[in-house]
Coordinates of C-alpha atoms in Angstrom, one line a residue:
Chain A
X126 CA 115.1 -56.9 98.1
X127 CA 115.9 -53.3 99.0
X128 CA 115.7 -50.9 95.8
X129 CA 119.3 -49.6 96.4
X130 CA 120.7 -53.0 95.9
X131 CA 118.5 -53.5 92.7
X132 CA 119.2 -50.0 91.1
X133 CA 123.1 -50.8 90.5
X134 CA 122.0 -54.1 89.5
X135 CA 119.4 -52.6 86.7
X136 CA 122.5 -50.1 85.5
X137 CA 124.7 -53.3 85.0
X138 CA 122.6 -55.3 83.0
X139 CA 121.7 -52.5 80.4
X140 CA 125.5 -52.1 80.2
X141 CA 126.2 -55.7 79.6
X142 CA 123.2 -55.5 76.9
X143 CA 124.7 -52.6 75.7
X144 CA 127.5 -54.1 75.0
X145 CA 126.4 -57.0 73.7
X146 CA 123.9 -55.3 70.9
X147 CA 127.0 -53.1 70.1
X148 CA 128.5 -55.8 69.4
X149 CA 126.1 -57.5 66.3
X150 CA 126.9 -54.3 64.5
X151 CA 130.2 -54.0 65.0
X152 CA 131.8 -57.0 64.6
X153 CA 132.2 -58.1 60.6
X154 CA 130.0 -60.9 59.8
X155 CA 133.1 -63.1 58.0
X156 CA 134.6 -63.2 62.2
X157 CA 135.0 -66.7 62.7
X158 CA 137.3 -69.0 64.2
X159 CA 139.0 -70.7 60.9
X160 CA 140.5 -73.9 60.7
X161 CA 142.8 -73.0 63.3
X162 CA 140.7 -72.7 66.1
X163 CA 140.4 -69.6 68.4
X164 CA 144.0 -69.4 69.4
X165 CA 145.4 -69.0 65.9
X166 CA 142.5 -68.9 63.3
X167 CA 140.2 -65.8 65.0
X168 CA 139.9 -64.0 62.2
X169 CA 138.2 -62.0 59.2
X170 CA 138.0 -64.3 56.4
X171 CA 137.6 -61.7 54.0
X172 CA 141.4 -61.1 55.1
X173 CA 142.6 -64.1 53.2
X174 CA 141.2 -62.6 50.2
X175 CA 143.4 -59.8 50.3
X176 CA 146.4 -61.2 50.6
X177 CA 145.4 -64.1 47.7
X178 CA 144.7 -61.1 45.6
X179 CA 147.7 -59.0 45.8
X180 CA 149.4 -58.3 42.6
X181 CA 152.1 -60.6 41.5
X182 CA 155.3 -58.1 40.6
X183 CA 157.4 -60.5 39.5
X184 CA 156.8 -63.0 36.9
X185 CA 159.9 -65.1 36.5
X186 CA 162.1 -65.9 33.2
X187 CA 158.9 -68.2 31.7
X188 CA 157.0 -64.9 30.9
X189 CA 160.4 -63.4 29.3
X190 CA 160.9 -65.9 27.2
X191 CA 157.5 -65.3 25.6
X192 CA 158.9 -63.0 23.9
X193 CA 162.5 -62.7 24.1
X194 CA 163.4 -66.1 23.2
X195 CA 166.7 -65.3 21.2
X196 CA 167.9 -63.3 24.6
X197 CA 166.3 -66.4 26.7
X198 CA 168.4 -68.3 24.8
X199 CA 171.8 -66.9 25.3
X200 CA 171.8 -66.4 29.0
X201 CA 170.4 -69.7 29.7
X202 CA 173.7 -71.1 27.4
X203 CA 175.8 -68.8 29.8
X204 CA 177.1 -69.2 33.6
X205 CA 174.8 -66.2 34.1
X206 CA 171.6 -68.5 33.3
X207 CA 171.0 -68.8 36.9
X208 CA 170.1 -65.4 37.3
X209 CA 166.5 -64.5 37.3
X210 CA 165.9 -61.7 34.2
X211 CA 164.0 -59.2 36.3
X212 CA 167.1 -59.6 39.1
X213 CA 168.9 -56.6 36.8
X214 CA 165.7 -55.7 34.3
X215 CA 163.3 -54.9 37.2
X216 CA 159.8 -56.7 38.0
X217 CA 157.8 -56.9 34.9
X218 CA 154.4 -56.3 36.1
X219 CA 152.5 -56.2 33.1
X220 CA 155.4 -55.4 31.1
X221 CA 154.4 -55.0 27.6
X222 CA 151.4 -52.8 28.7
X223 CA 152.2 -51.4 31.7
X224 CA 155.5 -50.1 32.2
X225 CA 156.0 -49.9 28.1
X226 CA 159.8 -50.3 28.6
X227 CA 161.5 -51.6 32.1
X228 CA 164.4 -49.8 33.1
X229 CA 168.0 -51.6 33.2
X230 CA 170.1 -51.8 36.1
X231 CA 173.4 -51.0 34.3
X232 CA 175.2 -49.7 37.7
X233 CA 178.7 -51.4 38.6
X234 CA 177.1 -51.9 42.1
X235 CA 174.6 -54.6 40.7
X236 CA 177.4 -57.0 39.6
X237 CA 179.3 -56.2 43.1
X238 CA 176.9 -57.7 45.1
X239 CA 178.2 -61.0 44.0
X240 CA 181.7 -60.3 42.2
X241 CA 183.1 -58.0 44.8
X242 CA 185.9 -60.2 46.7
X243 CA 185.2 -60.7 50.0
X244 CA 187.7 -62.7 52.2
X245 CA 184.7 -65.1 53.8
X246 CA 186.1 -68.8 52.3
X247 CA 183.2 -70.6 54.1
X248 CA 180.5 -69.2 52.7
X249 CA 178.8 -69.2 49.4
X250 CA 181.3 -66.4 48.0
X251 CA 183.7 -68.9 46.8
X252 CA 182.3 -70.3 44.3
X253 CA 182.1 -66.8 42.2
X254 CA 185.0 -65.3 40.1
X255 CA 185.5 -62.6 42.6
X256 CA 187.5 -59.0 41.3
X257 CA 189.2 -56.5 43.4
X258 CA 187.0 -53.2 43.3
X259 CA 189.9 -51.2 43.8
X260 CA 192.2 -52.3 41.1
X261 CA 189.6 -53.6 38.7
X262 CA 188.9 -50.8 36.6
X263 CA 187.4 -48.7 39.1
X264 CA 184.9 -46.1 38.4
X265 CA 183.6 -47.8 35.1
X266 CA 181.0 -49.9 34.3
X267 CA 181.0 -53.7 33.6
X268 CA 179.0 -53.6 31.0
X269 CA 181.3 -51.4 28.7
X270 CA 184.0 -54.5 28.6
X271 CA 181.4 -57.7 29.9
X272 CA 178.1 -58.7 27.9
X273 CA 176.1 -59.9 31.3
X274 CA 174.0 -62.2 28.9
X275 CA 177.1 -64.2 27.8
X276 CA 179.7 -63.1 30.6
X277 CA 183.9 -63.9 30.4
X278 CA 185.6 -63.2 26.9
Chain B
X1063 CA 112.8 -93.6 89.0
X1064 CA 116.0 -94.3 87.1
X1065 CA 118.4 -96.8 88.7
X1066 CA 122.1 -96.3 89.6
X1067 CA 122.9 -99.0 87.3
X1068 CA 121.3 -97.4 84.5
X1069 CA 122.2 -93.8 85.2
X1070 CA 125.9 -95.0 84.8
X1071 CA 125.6 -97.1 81.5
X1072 CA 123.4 -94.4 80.0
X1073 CA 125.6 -91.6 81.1
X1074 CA 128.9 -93.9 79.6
X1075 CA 126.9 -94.0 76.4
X1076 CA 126.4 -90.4 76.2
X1077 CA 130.0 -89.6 76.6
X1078 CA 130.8 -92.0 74.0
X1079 CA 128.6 -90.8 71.4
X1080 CA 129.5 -86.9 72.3
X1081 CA 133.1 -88.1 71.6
X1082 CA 132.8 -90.1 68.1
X1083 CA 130.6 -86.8 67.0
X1084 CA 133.4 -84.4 67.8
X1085 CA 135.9 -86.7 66.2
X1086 CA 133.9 -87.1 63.0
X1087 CA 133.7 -83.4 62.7
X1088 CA 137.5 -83.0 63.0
X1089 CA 138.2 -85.7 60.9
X1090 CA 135.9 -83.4 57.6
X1091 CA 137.6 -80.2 59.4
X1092 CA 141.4 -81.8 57.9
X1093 CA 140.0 -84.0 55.0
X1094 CA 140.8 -82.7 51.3
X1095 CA 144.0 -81.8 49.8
X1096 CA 145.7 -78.9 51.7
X1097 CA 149.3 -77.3 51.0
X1098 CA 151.6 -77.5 53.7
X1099 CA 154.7 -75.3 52.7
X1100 CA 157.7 -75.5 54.3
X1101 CA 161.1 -73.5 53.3
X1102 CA 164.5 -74.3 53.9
X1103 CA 167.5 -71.7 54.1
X1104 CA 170.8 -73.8 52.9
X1105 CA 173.5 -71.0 54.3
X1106 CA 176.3 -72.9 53.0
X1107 CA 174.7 -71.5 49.3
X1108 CA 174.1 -67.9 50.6
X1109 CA 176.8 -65.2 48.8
X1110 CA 174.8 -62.4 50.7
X1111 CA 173.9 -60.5 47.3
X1112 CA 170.8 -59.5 48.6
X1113 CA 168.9 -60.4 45.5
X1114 CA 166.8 -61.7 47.5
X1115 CA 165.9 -58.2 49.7
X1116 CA 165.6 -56.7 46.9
X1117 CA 162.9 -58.7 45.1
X1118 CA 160.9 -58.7 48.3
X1119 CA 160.7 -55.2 49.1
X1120 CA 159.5 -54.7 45.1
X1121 CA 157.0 -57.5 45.1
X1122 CA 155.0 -56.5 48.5
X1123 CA 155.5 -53.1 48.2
X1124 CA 157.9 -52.6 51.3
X1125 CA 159.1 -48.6 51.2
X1126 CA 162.6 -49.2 49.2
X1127 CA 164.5 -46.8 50.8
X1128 CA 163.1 -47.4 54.5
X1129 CA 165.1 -49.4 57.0
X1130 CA 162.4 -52.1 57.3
X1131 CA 162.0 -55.2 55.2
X1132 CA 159.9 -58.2 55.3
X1133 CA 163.1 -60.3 54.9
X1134 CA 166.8 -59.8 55.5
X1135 CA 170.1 -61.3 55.1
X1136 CA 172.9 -61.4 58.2
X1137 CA 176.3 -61.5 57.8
X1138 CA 178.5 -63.4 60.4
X1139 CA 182.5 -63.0 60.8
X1140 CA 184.1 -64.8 63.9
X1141 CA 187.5 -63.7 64.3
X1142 CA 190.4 -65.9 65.8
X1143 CA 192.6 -64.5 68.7
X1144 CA 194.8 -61.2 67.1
X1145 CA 194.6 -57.9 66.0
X1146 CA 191.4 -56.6 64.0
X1147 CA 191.4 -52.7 62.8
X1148 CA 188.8 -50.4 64.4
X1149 CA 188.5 -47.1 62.7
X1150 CA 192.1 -47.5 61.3
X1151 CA 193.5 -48.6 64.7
X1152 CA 194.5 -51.9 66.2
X1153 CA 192.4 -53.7 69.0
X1154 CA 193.5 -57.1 69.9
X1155 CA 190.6 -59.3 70.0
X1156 CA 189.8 -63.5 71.7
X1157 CA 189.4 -65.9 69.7
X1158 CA 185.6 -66.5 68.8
X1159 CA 184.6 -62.8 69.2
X1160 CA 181.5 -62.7 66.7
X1161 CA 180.5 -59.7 64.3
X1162 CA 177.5 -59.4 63.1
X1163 CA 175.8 -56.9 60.8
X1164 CA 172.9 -56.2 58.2
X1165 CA 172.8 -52.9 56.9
X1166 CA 169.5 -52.0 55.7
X1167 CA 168.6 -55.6 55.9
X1168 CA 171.5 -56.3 52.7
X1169 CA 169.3 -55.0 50.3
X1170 CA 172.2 -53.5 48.3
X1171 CA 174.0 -57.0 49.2
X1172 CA 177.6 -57.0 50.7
X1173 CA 180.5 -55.5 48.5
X1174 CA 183.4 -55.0 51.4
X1175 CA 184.7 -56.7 54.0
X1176 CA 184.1 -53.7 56.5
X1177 CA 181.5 -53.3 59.4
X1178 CA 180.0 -50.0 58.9
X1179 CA 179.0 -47.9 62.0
X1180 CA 179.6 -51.1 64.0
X1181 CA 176.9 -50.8 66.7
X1182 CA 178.5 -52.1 70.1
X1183 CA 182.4 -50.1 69.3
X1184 CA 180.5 -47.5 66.9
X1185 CA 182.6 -47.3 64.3
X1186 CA 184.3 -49.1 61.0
X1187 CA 185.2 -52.2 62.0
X1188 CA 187.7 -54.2 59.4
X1189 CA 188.5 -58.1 60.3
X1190 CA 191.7 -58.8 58.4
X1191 CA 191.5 -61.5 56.3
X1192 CA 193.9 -63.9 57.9
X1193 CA 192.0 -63.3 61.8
X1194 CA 188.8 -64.3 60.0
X1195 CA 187.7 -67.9 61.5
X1196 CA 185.0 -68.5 60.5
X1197 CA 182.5 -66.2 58.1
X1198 CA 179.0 -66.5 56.6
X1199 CA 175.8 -65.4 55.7
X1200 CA 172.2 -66.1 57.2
X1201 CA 169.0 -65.2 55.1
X1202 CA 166.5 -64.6 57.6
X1203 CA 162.8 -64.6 57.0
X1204 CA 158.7 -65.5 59.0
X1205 CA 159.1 -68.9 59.9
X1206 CA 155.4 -69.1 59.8
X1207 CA 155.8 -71.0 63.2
X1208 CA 153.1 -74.0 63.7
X1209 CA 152.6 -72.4 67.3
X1210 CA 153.0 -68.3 66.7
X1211 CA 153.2 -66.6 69.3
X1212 CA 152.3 -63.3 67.5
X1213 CA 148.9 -64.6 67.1
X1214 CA 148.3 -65.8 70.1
X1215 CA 149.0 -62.1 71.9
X1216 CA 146.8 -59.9 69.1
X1217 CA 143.8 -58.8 71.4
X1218 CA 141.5 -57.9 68.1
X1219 CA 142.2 -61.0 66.0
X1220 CA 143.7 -59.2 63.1
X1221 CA 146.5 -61.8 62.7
X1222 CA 145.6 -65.5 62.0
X1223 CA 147.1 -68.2 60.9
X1224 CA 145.6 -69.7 58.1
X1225 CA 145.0 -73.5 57.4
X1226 CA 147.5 -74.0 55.1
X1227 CA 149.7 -72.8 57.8
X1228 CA 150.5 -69.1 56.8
X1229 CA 150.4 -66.5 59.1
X1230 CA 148.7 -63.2 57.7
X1231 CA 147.7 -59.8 59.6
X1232 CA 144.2 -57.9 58.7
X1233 CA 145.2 -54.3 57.5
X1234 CA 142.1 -53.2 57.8
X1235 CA 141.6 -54.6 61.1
X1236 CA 144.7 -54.0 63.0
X1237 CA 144.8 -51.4 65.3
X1238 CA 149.0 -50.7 65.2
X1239 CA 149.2 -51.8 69.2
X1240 CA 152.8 -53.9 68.6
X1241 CA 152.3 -56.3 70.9
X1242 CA 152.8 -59.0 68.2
X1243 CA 156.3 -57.2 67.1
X1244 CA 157.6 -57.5 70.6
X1245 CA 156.3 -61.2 71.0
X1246 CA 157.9 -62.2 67.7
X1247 CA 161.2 -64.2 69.3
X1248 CA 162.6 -63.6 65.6
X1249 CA 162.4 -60.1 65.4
X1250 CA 160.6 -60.6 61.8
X1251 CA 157.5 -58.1 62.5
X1252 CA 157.6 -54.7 61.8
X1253 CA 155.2 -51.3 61.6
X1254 CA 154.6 -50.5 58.0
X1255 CA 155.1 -47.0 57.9
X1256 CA 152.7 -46.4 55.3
X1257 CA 149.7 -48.0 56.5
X1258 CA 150.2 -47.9 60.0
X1259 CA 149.7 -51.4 60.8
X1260 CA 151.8 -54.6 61.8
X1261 CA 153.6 -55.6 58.8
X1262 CA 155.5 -59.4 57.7
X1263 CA 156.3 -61.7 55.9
X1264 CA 153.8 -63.5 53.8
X1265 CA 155.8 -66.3 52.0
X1266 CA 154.6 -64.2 49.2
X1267 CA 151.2 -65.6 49.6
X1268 CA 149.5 -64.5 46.9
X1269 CA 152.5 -66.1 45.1
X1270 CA 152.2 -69.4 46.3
X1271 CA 148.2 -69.7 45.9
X1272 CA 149.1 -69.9 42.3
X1273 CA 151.7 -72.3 41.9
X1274 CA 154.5 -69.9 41.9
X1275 CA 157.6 -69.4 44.2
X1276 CA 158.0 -66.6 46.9
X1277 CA 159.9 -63.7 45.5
X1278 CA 162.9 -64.0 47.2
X1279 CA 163.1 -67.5 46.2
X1280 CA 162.9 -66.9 42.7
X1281 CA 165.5 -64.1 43.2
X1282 CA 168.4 -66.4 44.7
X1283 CA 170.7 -67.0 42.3
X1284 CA 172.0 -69.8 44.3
X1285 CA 169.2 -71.8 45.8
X1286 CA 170.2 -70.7 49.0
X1287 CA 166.5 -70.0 49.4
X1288 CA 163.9 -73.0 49.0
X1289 CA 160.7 -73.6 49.1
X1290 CA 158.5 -76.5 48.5
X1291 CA 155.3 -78.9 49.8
X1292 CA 155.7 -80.7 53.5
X1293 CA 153.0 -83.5 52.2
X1294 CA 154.2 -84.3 48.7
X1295 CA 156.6 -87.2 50.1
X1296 CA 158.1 -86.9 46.1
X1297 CA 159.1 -83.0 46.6
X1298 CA 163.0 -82.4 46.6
X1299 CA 162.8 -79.9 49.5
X1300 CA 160.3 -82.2 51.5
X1301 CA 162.5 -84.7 51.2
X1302 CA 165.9 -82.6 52.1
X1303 CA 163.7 -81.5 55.4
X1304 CA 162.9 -85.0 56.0
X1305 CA 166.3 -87.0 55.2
X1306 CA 168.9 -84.2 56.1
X1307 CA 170.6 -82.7 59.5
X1308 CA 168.6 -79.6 59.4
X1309 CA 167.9 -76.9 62.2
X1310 CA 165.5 -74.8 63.1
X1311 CA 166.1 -71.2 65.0
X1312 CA 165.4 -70.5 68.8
X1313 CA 164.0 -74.1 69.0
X1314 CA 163.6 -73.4 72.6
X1315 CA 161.0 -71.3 72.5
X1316 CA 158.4 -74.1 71.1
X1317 CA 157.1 -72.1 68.3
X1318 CA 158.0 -75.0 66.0
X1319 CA 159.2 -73.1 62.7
X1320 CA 158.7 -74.1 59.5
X1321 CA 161.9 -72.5 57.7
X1322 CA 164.8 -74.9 58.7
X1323 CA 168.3 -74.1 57.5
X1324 CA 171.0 -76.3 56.6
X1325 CA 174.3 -75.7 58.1
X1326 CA 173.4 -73.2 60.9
X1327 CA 176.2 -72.2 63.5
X1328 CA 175.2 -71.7 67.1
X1329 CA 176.5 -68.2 66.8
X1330 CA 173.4 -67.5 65.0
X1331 CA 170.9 -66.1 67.0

């Protein structure tokens, strides 16, 4: 064969090989295909591992309880006992160590987003004793006149 | 010299043994006890607090005070045929015109019954009580579909699904191209503004690895939000999935989700 046809030929191959030894050094060793085959599983297994090992934030009423029993204790007696604590305390973390204290959510607008009337019958709303923002003591906050843990009178 | 008789049988018996090989290797692929989680949205429950927003954007570190978020909550008012307020004024309306918001996803929940900035008449838009029809709220979240088509269109494999049926992007390997956030029919991916790659919902999976709930589940008040185990047959959530009249969203698209709701309208899109 004529050595113009081979030439391009030659520049090819060292591309493709290129390419291909580029490639064992590039590409992690954890690629695989997964349980899911290529079309959904082509992945980096080490990416599982980060997201198993991302920090839990919230740690539900169980870890509260630890060591708040008495407080455990009255909101689960109350209406309010199907709110989560760290809904209006804030995530724990790692509470006790890090943060020392957790900051309260004393705001008016935190017992709005479920008290606040809203004219929608069909939805969940009417179940909740709703108040008129307006006219209900506007401008102060709940907690001056309602204990949240033990809510009503 | 090999006959055409035997050719045949041998060639028969080749293909036979090829195909019991392959199906002993899937069968130790699927063997051993795998989670199959599947939510379920009841929006009959929903009070759209945004409790759930909230928790969500605290747990996975979602910027708080960006407009993105992992998870959302809609709020639906379909008006009968009158006279609704726009900006202060009076615009007669048909029956069955549909408003639909979610202002910074309802992370601060919904405390008035006005459409802020509405998008298509931009401005406040107030249904009067009496002209509301129908009104509710839809928590929207990943469906983790069986068939994602977010996955399938990544061209680096940084999103995967894993095998107990969770789909989860590579930070460290995603290149920020957003081809999966336009190929998402649910809208539910996003660019995380802080690291510059494709962002979603997890299910909270390094919740769930350990036994515990997804945040926004734990959040709800009002078990609006579920979540539990498709292959327990004994788990109440399985069994509401299995035994009740629940939907699934944009089921003609073929992604087959795996977050059904209970009572869904058809003006949710």
């Amino acid at each position: 064969m004529k050595s113009y046809v081979l030439r391009p030929l030659y520049v090819v191959i060292a591309f493709v090989c290129i390419i291909l030894l580029a490639r064992v050094f590039v590409v992690p060793k954890d690629f695989g295909i997964g349980e899911r085959g290529f079309m959904y599983g082509w992945h980096r297994k080490g990416a599982e591992d980060f997201w198993r090992n991302f920090k839990v934030k919230y740690q539900t009423r169980e870890y509260c309880e630890g060591c708040h029993a008495q407080k455990y204790e009255t909101i689960m007696a109350s209406p309010h006992a199907i709110i989560q604590c760290e809904n209006c305390h804030g995530p724990a973390v790692d509470h006790p160590v890090k943060p020392e204290k957790l900051t309260i959510d004393r705001r008016r607008d935190l017992c709005l987003r479920c008290h606040a009337y809203l004219p929608y019958p069909t939805s969940g709303r009417r179940v909740i004793p709703p108040i008129n923002n307006d006219e209900h003591y506007p401008d102060t906050e709940c907690v001056q006149c309602h204990n949240p843990h033990s809510p009503g009178f | 010299m090999i006959s055409r008789r035997d050719f045949i049988r041998l060639s028969l018996l080749a293909g036979a043994g090829a195909g019991l090989g392959v199906g002993t290797v899937r069968a130790q692929e699927t063997a051993g006890p795998r989670s199959r989680w599947v939510f379920l949205v009841d929006t009959m429950k929903c009070v759209g607090c945004g409790l759930c927003v909230k928790a969500c954007k605290l747990e996975n570190e979602v910027p708080y005070d960006l407009p993105v978020t992992r998870t959302w909550v809609e709020r639906y008012v379909i008006t009968g045929e009158g006279q609704i307020s726009v900006d202060g004024k009076g615009r007669s309306v048909e029956a069955g015109t549909v408003f639909a918001d979610t202002p910074m996803g309802a992370r601060d929940g919904y405390k008035q019954n006005v459409f802020h900035n509405y998008t298509e008449l931009g401005s406040n838009v107030v249904v009067p009580p009496d002209m509301i029809a129908k009104s509710f709220f839809v928590p929207k979240l990943c469906n983790q579909c069986d068939k994602p088509p977010c996955v399938q269109v990544c061209p680096v494999g940084a999103t995967f699904k894993t095998a107990d049926g969770v789909v989860l992007v590579d930070r460290t390997w995603c290149i920020g191209c957003g081809y999966c956030i336009m190929a998402c029919p649910y809208g539910v991916r996003f660019f995380h503004p802080v690291y510059r790659v494709a962002e979603k919902c997890t299910w909270c999976y390094h919740r769930i690895v350990k036994g515990m709930k997804p945040a926004c589940v734990m959040a709800c008040p009002f078990e609006a939000r579920r979540f539990g185990e498709a292959n327990k047959p004994d788990d109440p959530v399985a069994q509401v999935v299995e035994t009740d009249r629940v939907a699934v969203l944009k089921p003609e698209f073929g992604t087959r989700p795996l977050v059904y709701y209970l009572g869904l309208d058809e003006n949710v899109r």
